[in-house]
Amino acid sequence: MRVDLGNALDSVASPGVSRDTLSRLDDRVADAHERIETGRANDEHGYAALNLPETTNPAEIRTAVEPFADVETVLTVGIGGSALGAATLAHGLESDVDAYFLDNVDPEHVASLLDGISLADTAVNVVSRSGTTAETLANFLVVRDAMESAGVDWTEQTFVTTGEEGNLRNLADRHDLPALDVPDGVPGRFSMLSTVGLACAAIQGHDIEAVLDGAQAEADRLGGSLFESPAYAYGAITYALDERGAGINAMMPYAESLETYAEWFAQLWAESLGKDGVGQTPVRALGATDQHSQLQLYRAGPSDKMVTFVRPTERADRSIPETDLPGLEYLGGSSLGTLLSAEFEATEASLAASGQPNVRLEIDRVDEYGLGELCYCLEAACVLAGELYSVETFNQPAVEWGKRAARGLLGGGEFEEAEAVAEKSKLVVE
């Protein structure tokens, strides 16, 4: 895992950060690292997530999913952190077992998905720490009904990942369903490296030990200086750029398989750091596709952004056939990988030439080890940034407000947040 900060220095970018500023900031990084290490040592809420490479038991996960060894499809029913980590791995890695995710309650999408898969050949993983998440439980009730209508014994096809108590735990006990524990002290958006993110990968036949090994490699590099840790380097530079006006962070991987990773990053960054009037706004992009859409804004729009590029340095390639079409001869005999690399280098240089700050993250390959590295790195970077911002990184009060309001509207109890819905101002144009 490598992080290149060169195009975020003030000699290149505006806003930018000087080397002297980074050296001064390094003292704060050292203090933050001490706080993080104390939190890890005591398994404090949130900080415990950075211990997952050591505390997650892959054998336990494999045992729980053994009954589903012959399925053709795995369907994860969850939302937010209960789905995005698993989806990042599933979409980043190839498998003969298809993976789908019900992480929204759009009725047309749910119906289309359930109509398009063989439920008799599908393992269903219902994921909710509390066992009370409205969207997850609603979708599961719909899935269970669809299975019963198709003559499928849902109890033979379902396992749960949940907390020690709650509706899902009671359901698992009542029907003797396989169950995995959500680890204590780990917020959902930090749970990829746990039972939450790895069960789907195990069913798909991926090397979950390698995912944890890649994460552990980055954990071992955490230290008292941003100049020695890619994770801390990234967390520090994003904080410093935000303080200088780059309040938008466009995450732009140059690999189709990492598109969902950008979505995972957006939740991690927004939900963890967007508090008390601070925090960058994450934006999702995909190279080279969004060179033809968003890049115009990033290069020539307001100077309020940084762009984070992510790329693997090794990948399978496909040659471009020779052609005699006028003007296209330069493409023939090259390869798609070479073209994508040129697009990457050109975009990076384009932003640098216009003074727009950007940072490069590189892994060797998009494989289990590389994804473990990448995702742990961003989690640790996020925790460090939270320390520098002095925010409560591991809570999400705005999210909980919305949950209470929705539950009140559905008749799930008396919640004052629901009353705010009736107070909405209106200015309707028809």
Short mmCIF file of C-alpha atoms in Angstrom, two decimals:
data_model
loop_
_atom_site.label_atom_id
_atom_site.label_comp_id
_atom_site.label_asym_id
_atom_site.label_seq_id
_atom_site.Cartn_x
_atom_site.Cartn_y
_atom_site.Cartn_z
CA MET A 1 0.00 0.00 0.00
CA ARG A 2 1.43 3.34 -1.07
CA VAL A 3 0.23 6.94 -0.67
CA ASP A 4 1.67 9.74 -2.81
CA LEU A 5 1.02 13.24 -1.39
CA GLY A 6 3.13 15.10 -3.97
CA ASN A 7 0.21 16.69 -5.80
CA ALA A 8 -1.27 17.99 -2.54
CA LEU A 9 1.78 20.10 -1.63
CA ASP A 10 1.42 23.87 -1.83
CA SER A 11 4.15 24.04 -4.46
CA VAL A 12 1.72 22.29 -6.81
CA ALA A 13 -1.80 22.81 -5.52
CA SER A 14 -4.05 25.53 -4.17
CA PRO A 15 -5.28 24.79 -1.62
CA GLY A 16 -2.16 22.85 -0.75
CA VAL A 17 -0.10 21.90 2.27
CA SER A 18 3.55 22.78 2.79
CA ARG A 19 6.13 20.25 3.93
CA ASP A 20 6.70 22.39 7.02
CA THR A 21 3.00 22.24 7.83
CA LEU A 22 3.02 18.46 7.52
CA SER A 23 6.03 18.30 9.85
CA ARG A 24 4.20 20.43 12.43
CA LEU A 25 1.03 18.40 12.01
CA ASP A 26 3.08 15.27 12.67
CA ASP A 27 3.28 16.21 16.35
CA ARG A 28 -0.52 16.07 16.52
CA VAL A 29 -0.49 12.78 14.63
CA ALA A 30 1.82 11.35 17.28
CA ASP A 31 -0.58 12.43 20.03
CA ALA A 32 -3.54 11.04 18.10
CA HIS A 33 -1.74 7.74 17.61
CA GLU A 34 -1.26 7.43 21.36
CA ARG A 35 -4.99 7.96 21.88
CA ILE A 36 -5.81 5.41 19.17
CA GLU A 37 -3.44 2.85 20.64
CA THR A 38 -4.94 3.33 24.09
CA GLY A 39 -8.41 2.82 22.64
CA ARG A 40 -7.28 -0.33 20.85
CA ALA A 41 -5.54 -1.72 23.92
CA ASN A 42 -8.72 -1.26 25.97
CA ASP A 43 -11.08 -2.45 23.19
CA GLU A 44 -12.95 0.82 23.48
CA HIS A 45 -16.02 1.35 21.32
CA GLY A 46 -14.95 2.15 17.77
CA TYR A 47 -11.24 1.76 18.36
CA ALA A 48 -11.86 -1.99 18.67
CA ALA A 49 -12.52 -2.02 14.92
CA LEU A 50 -8.81 -1.50 14.30
CA ASN A 51 -8.13 -4.79 16.13
CA LEU A 52 -10.30 -6.88 13.81
CA PRO A 53 -7.40 -8.31 11.78
CA GLU A 54 -6.33 -10.05 15.00
CA THR A 55 -9.67 -10.66 16.74
CA THR A 56 -11.77 -11.95 13.83
CA ASN A 57 -11.93 -15.75 13.73
CA PRO A 58 -12.17 -16.94 10.11
CA ALA A 59 -12.73 -20.55 11.19
CA GLU A 60 -15.87 -19.50 13.06
CA ILE A 61 -17.17 -17.81 9.92
CA ARG A 62 -16.43 -20.81 7.73
CA THR A 63 -18.18 -23.15 10.16
CA ALA A 64 -21.30 -20.99 10.19
CA VAL A 65 -21.58 -20.94 6.40
CA GLU A 66 -20.78 -24.63 5.83
CA PRO A 67 -24.49 -25.51 5.29
CA PHE A 68 -24.48 -23.22 2.25
CA ALA A 69 -21.47 -24.66 0.45
CA ASP A 70 -23.47 -25.65 -2.64
CA VAL A 71 -25.57 -22.53 -3.21
CA GLU A 72 -25.48 -20.62 -6.45
CA THR A 73 -26.35 -17.26 -4.92
CA VAL A 74 -25.90 -15.45 -1.63
CA LEU A 75 -28.33 -12.65 -0.76
CA THR A 76 -27.31 -10.26 2.02
CA VAL A 77 -30.18 -8.38 3.62
CA GLY A 78 -28.80 -5.37 5.46
CA ILE A 79 -28.30 -1.64 5.10
CA GLY A 80 -25.36 0.75 5.30
CA GLY A 81 -22.42 -0.82 7.07
CA SER A 82 -24.30 -4.10 7.35
CA ALA A 83 -24.04 -4.50 3.58
CA LEU A 84 -21.45 -2.18 2.03
CA GLY A 85 -18.35 -3.94 3.37
CA ALA A 86 -19.52 -7.32 2.11
CA ALA A 87 -20.55 -5.73 -1.20
CA THR A 88 -17.11 -4.15 -1.61
CA LEU A 89 -15.48 -7.56 -1.35
CA ALA A 90 -18.10 -9.30 -3.50
CA HIS A 91 -17.90 -6.75 -6.30
CA GLY A 92 -14.13 -6.49 -6.09
CA LEU A 93 -13.48 -10.23 -6.43
CA GLU A 94 -14.64 -12.79 -8.99
CA SER A 95 -16.62 -15.85 -7.93
CA ASP A 96 -18.86 -18.54 -9.40
CA VAL A 97 -21.34 -17.76 -6.61
CA ASP A 98 -23.38 -14.65 -7.37
CA ALA A 99 -23.83 -12.09 -4.61
CA TYR A 100 -26.75 -9.67 -4.28
CA PHE A 101 -27.59 -7.11 -1.63
CA LEU A 102 -30.95 -5.85 -0.45
CA ASP A 103 -29.88 -2.59 1.15
CA ASN A 104 -32.85 -0.45 0.14
CA VAL A 105 -36.62 -0.79 0.42
CA ASP A 106 -37.48 0.30 -3.11
CA PRO A 107 -40.37 -2.10 -3.81
CA GLU A 108 -39.73 -2.35 -7.56
CA HIS A 109 -36.07 -3.19 -7.03
CA VAL A 110 -36.86 -5.77 -4.35
CA ALA A 111 -39.48 -7.45 -6.52
CA SER A 112 -37.20 -7.48 -9.57
CA LEU A 113 -34.31 -8.98 -7.63
CA LEU A 114 -36.37 -11.73 -6.02
CA ASP A 115 -37.99 -12.58 -9.37
CA GLY A 116 -34.57 -12.88 -10.99
CA ILE A 117 -32.88 -15.41 -8.71
CA SER A 118 -33.55 -19.04 -7.82
CA LEU A 119 -34.54 -18.82 -4.17
CA ALA A 120 -34.08 -22.58 -3.76
CA ASP A 121 -30.39 -22.13 -4.58
CA THR A 122 -29.88 -18.99 -2.50
CA ALA A 123 -28.39 -18.48 0.95
CA VAL A 124 -29.89 -15.51 2.78
CA ASN A 125 -27.81 -13.63 5.35
CA VAL A 126 -29.81 -11.17 7.45
CA VAL A 127 -27.51 -8.63 9.07
CA SER A 128 -28.48 -6.24 11.85
CA ARG A 129 -26.65 -5.69 15.13
CA SER A 130 -29.80 -4.58 16.95
CA GLY A 131 -32.09 -7.00 15.16
CA THR A 132 -34.60 -4.16 14.88
CA THR A 133 -33.43 -2.21 11.80
CA ALA A 134 -36.69 -1.37 10.04
CA GLU A 135 -35.45 -1.59 6.46
CA THR A 136 -33.58 -4.84 7.02
CA LEU A 137 -36.41 -6.57 8.87
CA ALA A 138 -39.00 -5.40 6.34
CA ASN A 139 -36.93 -6.73 3.45
CA PHE A 140 -36.36 -10.02 5.25
CA LEU A 141 -40.09 -10.48 5.81
CA VAL A 142 -40.60 -9.95 2.08
CA VAL A 143 -37.82 -12.44 1.24
CA ARG A 144 -39.20 -15.01 3.65
CA ASP A 145 -42.67 -14.65 2.15
CA ALA A 146 -41.26 -15.05 -1.37
CA MET A 147 -39.47 -18.24 -0.31
CA GLU A 148 -42.60 -19.69 1.25
CA SER A 149 -44.59 -18.82 -1.90
CA ALA A 150 -41.94 -20.62 -3.98
CA GLY A 151 -42.14 -23.70 -1.79
CA VAL A 152 -38.69 -23.12 -0.29
CA ASP A 153 -38.05 -23.83 3.39
CA TRP A 154 -36.55 -20.51 4.40
CA THR A 155 -35.18 -21.95 7.63
CA GLU A 156 -32.86 -24.18 5.59
CA GLN A 157 -31.58 -21.27 3.53
CA THR A 158 -31.14 -18.51 6.13
CA PHE A 159 -28.53 -17.47 8.66
CA VAL A 160 -28.24 -14.29 10.70
CA THR A 161 -25.46 -11.97 11.77
CA THR A 162 -26.60 -10.00 14.79
CA GLY A 163 -26.03 -8.97 18.40
CA GLU A 164 -26.43 -11.05 21.53
CA GLU A 165 -30.12 -10.18 21.84
CA GLY A 166 -32.95 -8.74 19.78
CA ASN A 167 -35.49 -9.90 17.22
CA LEU A 168 -33.01 -11.61 14.93
CA ARG A 169 -31.31 -13.45 17.79
CA ASN A 170 -34.71 -14.65 19.00
CA LEU A 171 -35.59 -15.75 15.47
CA ALA A 172 -32.33 -17.71 15.16
CA ASP A 173 -32.91 -19.42 18.51
CA ARG A 174 -36.51 -20.29 17.68
CA HIS A 175 -35.71 -21.84 14.30
CA ASP A 176 -32.21 -23.13 15.06
CA LEU A 177 -30.65 -20.93 12.38
CA PRO A 178 -26.88 -20.59 12.06
CA ALA A 179 -25.87 -17.31 13.68
CA LEU A 180 -22.76 -15.17 13.69
CA ASP A 181 -22.10 -12.57 16.36
CA VAL A 182 -21.54 -8.95 15.43
CA PRO A 183 -18.38 -8.00 17.37
CA ASP A 184 -18.75 -5.68 20.32
CA GLY A 185 -17.49 -2.14 19.98
CA VAL A 186 -17.44 -2.12 16.16
CA PRO A 187 -19.74 0.37 14.38
CA GLY A 188 -21.31 -1.01 11.21
CA ARG A 189 -19.30 1.13 8.82
CA PHE A 190 -16.09 -0.25 10.36
CA SER A 191 -17.24 -3.89 10.27
CA MET A 192 -15.98 -5.13 6.89
CA LEU A 193 -13.18 -7.13 8.50
CA SER A 194 -15.56 -8.95 10.83
CA THR A 195 -18.33 -11.52 10.55
CA VAL A 196 -20.44 -8.77 9.00
CA GLY A 197 -18.26 -8.32 5.92
CA LEU A 198 -16.61 -11.71 5.58
CA ALA A 199 -19.50 -14.22 5.69
CA CYS A 200 -20.58 -13.46 2.13
CA ALA A 201 -16.95 -13.66 0.97
CA ALA A 202 -16.58 -17.06 2.61
CA ILE A 203 -19.64 -18.43 0.84
CA GLN A 204 -18.25 -17.11 -2.43
CA GLY A 205 -15.08 -19.09 -1.85
CA HIS A 206 -12.74 -16.18 -1.23
CA ASP A 207 -9.63 -16.34 0.93
CA ILE A 208 -10.86 -14.41 3.96
CA GLU A 209 -7.60 -15.11 5.78
CA ALA A 210 -5.79 -13.15 3.05
CA VAL A 211 -8.19 -10.22 3.54
CA LEU A 212 -7.26 -10.16 7.22
CA ASP A 213 -3.55 -10.57 6.41
CA GLY A 214 -3.65 -7.52 4.15
CA ALA A 215 -5.39 -5.53 6.85
CA GLN A 216 -2.87 -6.68 9.45
CA ALA A 217 -0.02 -5.49 7.24
CA GLU A 218 -1.45 -1.98 7.39
CA ALA A 219 -2.17 -2.25 11.11
CA ASP A 220 1.48 -3.08 11.66
CA ARG A 221 2.46 0.14 9.91
CA LEU A 222 0.51 2.43 12.24
CA GLY A 223 2.96 4.50 14.23
CA GLY A 224 3.68 7.91 15.64
CA SER A 225 4.42 9.62 12.32
CA LEU A 226 2.41 10.28 9.19
CA PHE A 227 5.64 9.84 7.22
CA GLU A 228 5.80 6.17 8.20
CA SER A 229 2.16 5.10 7.81
CA PRO A 230 0.11 5.31 4.62
CA ALA A 231 -3.11 5.37 6.68
CA TYR A 232 -2.00 8.28 8.83
CA ALA A 233 -0.53 10.11 5.84
CA TYR A 234 -3.89 9.99 4.11
CA GLY A 235 -5.91 10.91 7.19
CA ALA A 236 -3.61 13.86 7.94
CA ILE A 237 -3.53 15.25 4.40
CA THR A 238 -7.32 15.12 4.03
CA TYR A 239 -7.73 16.97 7.33
CA ALA A 240 -5.12 19.58 6.39
CA LEU A 241 -6.63 20.17 2.94
CA ASP A 242 -10.12 20.46 4.38
CA GLU A 243 -8.87 23.07 6.85
CA ARG A 244 -7.59 25.04 3.83
CA GLY A 245 -10.83 24.88 1.87
CA ALA A 246 -10.89 21.48 0.15
CA GLY A 247 -14.15 20.43 1.78
CA ILE A 248 -15.04 17.90 -0.93
CA ASN A 249 -13.18 14.62 -1.37
CA ALA A 250 -13.80 12.89 -4.69
CA MET A 251 -12.86 9.22 -4.42
CA MET A 252 -11.95 8.04 -7.93
CA PRO A 253 -10.73 4.45 -8.30
CA TYR A 254 -9.31 3.39 -11.66
CA ALA A 255 -10.72 -0.13 -11.56
CA GLU A 256 -14.31 -1.10 -12.30
CA SER A 257 -14.12 -3.66 -9.51
CA LEU A 258 -13.59 -0.86 -6.97
CA GLU A 259 -16.73 1.10 -7.79
CA THR A 260 -18.55 -0.23 -4.72
CA TYR A 261 -15.46 0.49 -2.63
CA ALA A 262 -16.02 4.19 -3.41
CA GLU A 263 -19.57 3.83 -2.10
CA TRP A 264 -18.25 2.14 1.06
CA PHE A 265 -15.77 4.99 1.51
CA ALA A 266 -18.51 7.59 1.17
CA GLN A 267 -20.43 6.15 4.12
CA LEU A 268 -17.28 5.71 6.21
CA TRP A 269 -16.14 9.29 5.66
CA ALA A 270 -19.52 11.05 5.84
CA GLU A 271 -20.99 9.25 8.82
CA SER A 272 -17.79 9.31 10.86
CA LEU A 273 -16.54 12.86 10.27
CA GLY A 274 -19.58 14.95 9.37
CA LYS A 275 -20.26 16.47 12.80
CA ASP A 276 -20.10 19.76 14.66
CA GLY A 277 -19.89 21.74 11.43
CA VAL A 278 -16.77 19.97 10.13
CA GLY A 279 -15.94 17.06 7.83
CA GLN A 280 -15.31 16.60 4.13
CA THR A 281 -18.15 15.74 1.78
CA PRO A 282 -17.26 12.49 -0.04
CA VAL A 283 -18.09 12.21 -3.74
CA ARG A 284 -18.00 8.98 -5.72
CA ALA A 285 -16.40 8.81 -9.15
CA LEU A 286 -14.94 6.13 -11.41
CA GLY A 287 -11.98 6.37 -13.72
CA ALA A 288 -11.85 6.57 -16.65
CA THR A 289 -15.65 6.93 -17.00
CA ASP A 290 -15.96 10.14 -15.02
CA GLN A 291 -13.16 11.86 -16.88
CA HIS A 292 -15.95 12.48 -19.37
CA SER A 293 -18.32 13.93 -16.79
CA GLN A 294 -17.06 15.08 -13.40
CA LEU A 295 -13.46 15.95 -14.33
CA GLN A 296 -14.53 19.21 -15.96
CA LEU A 297 -15.77 20.45 -12.58
CA TYR A 298 -12.79 19.14 -10.65
CA ARG A 299 -10.31 20.88 -12.94
CA ALA A 300 -12.09 24.12 -13.77
CA GLY A 301 -14.68 24.58 -11.04
CA PRO A 302 -14.34 26.05 -7.55
CA SER A 303 -11.14 25.25 -5.67
CA ASP A 304 -12.98 23.45 -2.89
CA LYS A 305 -12.07 19.84 -3.71
CA MET A 306 -9.41 17.22 -3.51
CA VAL A 307 -9.40 14.11 -5.67
CA THR A 308 -8.26 10.76 -4.33
CA PHE A 309 -7.09 8.37 -7.00
CA VAL A 310 -6.93 4.64 -6.29
CA ARG A 311 -5.40 2.13 -8.64
CA PRO A 312 -3.87 -1.33 -8.71
CA THR A 313 -0.45 -1.41 -10.32
CA GLU A 314 -0.96 -4.97 -11.62
CA ARG A 315 -4.03 -6.28 -13.42
CA ALA A 316 -5.10 -8.63 -16.19
CA ASP A 317 -4.97 -6.96 -19.59
CA ARG A 318 -6.66 -7.20 -22.98
CA SER A 319 -4.94 -6.30 -26.24
CA ILE A 320 -6.47 -3.85 -28.72
CA PRO A 321 -6.55 -5.28 -32.26
CA GLU A 322 -4.60 -3.60 -35.02
CA THR A 323 -6.71 -1.29 -37.17
CA ASP A 324 -6.41 0.62 -40.41
CA LEU A 325 -9.12 3.11 -39.46
CA PRO A 326 -7.72 6.60 -40.08
CA GLY A 327 -6.64 8.34 -36.91
CA LEU A 328 -6.91 5.23 -34.74
CA GLU A 329 -3.67 3.54 -35.71
CA TYR A 330 -2.07 4.59 -32.42
CA LEU A 331 -4.52 2.40 -30.51
CA GLY A 332 -3.90 -0.77 -32.49
CA GLY A 333 -1.33 -3.08 -30.96
CA SER A 334 -1.68 -1.43 -27.57
CA SER A 335 -3.91 -2.71 -24.74
CA LEU A 336 -6.86 -1.60 -22.65
CA GLY A 337 -4.64 -1.63 -19.56
CA THR A 338 -2.13 0.65 -21.22
CA LEU A 339 -4.93 2.97 -22.28
CA LEU A 340 -6.42 3.06 -18.78
CA SER A 341 -2.99 3.77 -17.28
CA ALA A 342 -2.49 6.63 -19.74
CA GLU A 343 -5.94 7.99 -18.85
CA PHE A 344 -5.00 7.85 -15.17
CA GLU A 345 -1.68 9.61 -15.63
CA ALA A 346 -3.27 12.27 -17.86
CA THR A 347 -6.07 13.00 -15.40
CA GLU A 348 -3.68 13.24 -12.47
CA ALA A 349 -1.41 15.58 -14.44
CA SER A 350 -4.39 17.62 -15.64
CA LEU A 351 -5.47 18.34 -12.08
CA ALA A 352 -1.92 19.11 -10.98
CA ALA A 353 -1.44 21.49 -13.90
CA SER A 354 -4.54 23.41 -12.85
CA GLY A 355 -3.48 23.51 -9.20
CA GLN A 356 -6.16 21.12 -7.92
CA PRO A 357 -4.92 18.96 -5.01
CA ASN A 358 -4.97 15.22 -5.51
CA VAL A 359 -3.58 12.17 -3.74
CA ARG A 360 -2.68 8.78 -5.16
CA LEU A 361 -3.37 5.50 -3.33
CA GLU A 362 -1.90 2.34 -4.85
CA ILE A 363 -2.21 -1.35 -4.12
CA ASP A 364 -0.51 -4.13 -6.02
CA ARG A 365 -3.67 -5.93 -7.10
CA VAL A 366 -7.41 -5.97 -6.51
CA ASP A 367 -7.37 -9.27 -4.65
CA GLU A 368 -8.19 -10.37 -1.13
CA TYR A 369 -4.91 -9.11 0.32
CA GLY A 370 -5.07 -5.81 -1.55
CA LEU A 371 -8.65 -5.10 -0.50
CA GLY A 372 -7.74 -5.87 3.11
CA GLU A 373 -4.89 -3.37 2.89
CA LEU A 374 -6.95 -0.69 1.21
CA CYS A 375 -9.98 -0.83 3.46
CA TYR A 376 -8.04 -1.04 6.72
CA CYS A 377 -5.91 1.88 5.56
CA LEU A 378 -8.99 4.04 4.98
CA GLU A 379 -10.56 3.01 8.29
CA ALA A 380 -7.43 3.95 10.22
CA ALA A 381 -7.15 7.17 8.21
CA CYS A 382 -10.72 8.01 9.16
CA VAL A 383 -10.07 7.38 12.85
CA LEU A 384 -6.98 9.59 12.73
CA ALA A 385 -8.89 12.36 10.95
CA GLY A 386 -11.58 12.16 13.62
CA GLU A 387 -8.93 12.71 16.29
CA LEU A 388 -7.56 15.72 14.41
CA TYR A 389 -11.05 17.20 13.99
CA SER A 390 -11.84 16.43 17.65
CA VAL A 391 -15.18 14.83 16.76
CA GLU A 392 -16.88 11.69 18.07
CA THR A 393 -15.90 9.50 15.13
CA PHE A 394 -17.91 6.44 16.09
CA ASN A 395 -21.41 7.82 16.66
CA GLN A 396 -24.05 8.98 14.16
CA PRO A 397 -26.66 11.14 15.94
CA ALA A 398 -28.12 12.56 12.73
CA VAL A 399 -28.74 9.05 11.42
CA GLU A 400 -30.42 8.01 14.65
CA TRP A 401 -32.67 11.11 14.50
CA GLY A 402 -33.95 10.02 11.10
CA LYS A 403 -34.50 6.45 12.29
CA ARG A 404 -36.65 7.64 15.19
CA ALA A 405 -38.66 9.93 12.94
CA ALA A 406 -39.36 7.13 10.45
CA ARG A 407 -40.31 4.68 13.18
CA GLY A 408 -42.73 7.18 14.66
CA LEU A 409 -44.37 7.77 11.28
CA LEU A 410 -44.84 4.00 10.90
CA GLY A 411 -46.55 3.70 14.28
CA GLY A 412 -43.60 2.06 15.98
CA GLY A 413 -43.80 4.28 19.05
CA GLU A 414 -44.04 7.87 20.22
CA PHE A 415 -41.05 9.84 18.95
CA GLU A 416 -40.90 13.63 18.99
CA GLU A 417 -38.74 13.53 15.87
CA ALA A 418 -41.77 12.29 13.91
CA GLU A 419 -43.65 15.45 14.81
CA ALA A 420 -41.11 17.50 12.88
CA VAL A 421 -42.37 15.95 9.64
CA ALA A 422 -45.69 17.75 10.01
CA GLU A 423 -43.88 21.06 10.42
CA LYS A 424 -42.29 20.94 6.98
CA SER A 425 -42.56 24.18 5.02
CA LYS A 426 -44.03 23.91 1.54
CA LEU A 427 -43.69 25.88 -1.67
CA VAL A 428 -45.24 23.64 -4.34
CA VAL A 429 -45.08 24.50 -8.04
CA GLU A 430 -47.38 22.43 -10.26
#
